[in-house]
Amino acid sequence: MDLSEFADRLDEELRTDDYADLDASANGLQVGPDEGSVDHVAFAVDGVRETTDRAIDAGADALVTHHGLSWGGFDRVTGRTYDRIAPLIEHDLALYVSHLPLDGHPELGNAAGVADCLGLENRAPFGELGPEYVGQRGVAPESFAPDELRDRLENDLETGGQPVQVLEFGPEEIDEVAIVTGSGTDWLDEAVAADADALVTGEGKQKAYHEAREAGIHVFLAGHYATETFGVRALQGLADEWGLETTYLEVPTGL
């Protein structure tokens, strides 16, 4: 498959252009030639030296990640930035990135993957960001106790052996769940306004403790990495359907 066709297919599926003014990440093809071909694609959460080196060792032609290299552009290609870009160019490895578009996709997105793990029903977009959304909310088929929801997340997510932290300030039974993966506590007020019993996200901020306590809502901090493996795995499934060889590179951070 031509590299340009591969990138265009992903851009269309993920509606990359619709997030252009909303996301600091330069989504789409970040590193790659004008002309090239793709037979083998590696997938990972983070575009870093370890995943690049492992993609090269696997013989991949392209690496697809959630977190890329360009966040608002480069002032200089030196130091760590050079060390990350140079192997891509030296080994002719293209880098495709999808950040917020992959968070909010209703079927392939990270939040959708967490919702699948929890078996949520009656789903709706959540996590408003301008005209778009970066998460999902839904209803549990049977009420969760807080420890049951924590255990489900710990069992189903790639937490690297780390426990799921819980700010346990909500009701005894959890029915309505809001999800924004990664660093999502900025949407805590939206979760409260949506009458959610719990917000599931990756990592928290100091202020979230008191905000959750005062609002009477649970917050589950399941790990930034752990909540954001679903999207790239879903894209791997797409590439498999397109007849490409694929490799998933698991590099959990425990954070």
Short mmCIF file of N, CA, C and O in Angstrom, two decimals, residues 146 150 164-169 218-221:
data_model
loop_
_atom_site.label_atom_id
_atom_site.label_comp_id
_atom_site.label_asym_id
_atom_site.label_seq_id
_atom_site.Cartn_x
_atom_site.Cartn_y
_atom_site.Cartn_z
N PRO A 146 -17.94 0.67 44.14
CA PRO A 146 -16.65 1.28 43.79
C PRO A 146 -15.51 0.28 43.68
O PRO A 146 -14.70 0.36 42.74
N ARG A 150 -13.20 -0.63 40.31
CA ARG A 150 -11.72 -0.59 40.40
C ARG A 150 -11.13 -1.93 39.97
O ARG A 150 -10.18 -1.97 39.18
N VAL A 164 -5.13 0.84 40.59
CA VAL A 164 -5.98 1.95 40.17
C VAL A 164 -6.32 2.78 41.41
O VAL A 164 -6.84 2.27 42.39
N GLN A 165 -5.98 4.06 41.37
CA GLN A 165 -6.32 4.96 42.47
C GLN A 165 -7.78 5.37 42.37
O GLN A 165 -8.30 5.60 41.27
N VAL A 166 -8.43 5.49 43.53
CA VAL A 166 -9.84 5.88 43.54
C VAL A 166 -10.03 7.03 44.53
O VAL A 166 -9.65 6.92 45.70
N LEU A 167 -10.61 8.12 44.04
CA LEU A 167 -11.10 9.18 44.92
C LEU A 167 -12.55 8.83 45.18
O LEU A 167 -13.44 9.12 44.38
N GLU A 168 -12.79 8.18 46.30
CA GLU A 168 -14.10 7.55 46.56
C GLU A 168 -15.02 8.51 47.30
O GLU A 168 -15.17 8.43 48.52
N PHE A 169 -15.66 9.37 46.54
CA PHE A 169 -16.53 10.38 47.14
C PHE A 169 -17.96 10.33 46.60
O PHE A 169 -18.76 11.19 46.93
N HIS A 218 -17.19 9.88 42.31
CA HIS A 218 -15.98 9.06 42.32
C HIS A 218 -15.09 9.45 41.15
O HIS A 218 -15.58 9.74 40.05
N VAL A 219 -13.78 9.37 41.35
CA VAL A 219 -12.82 9.53 40.26
C VAL A 219 -11.87 8.34 40.30
O VAL A 219 -11.24 8.07 41.33
N PHE A 220 -11.77 7.64 39.19
CA PHE A 220 -10.88 6.49 39.06
C PHE A 220 -9.70 6.88 38.20
O PHE A 220 -9.86 7.28 37.04
N LEU A 221 -8.49 6.76 38.76
CA LEU A 221 -7.25 7.11 38.06
C LEU A 221 -6.54 5.81 37.71
O LEU A 221 -5.84 5.21 38.52
#
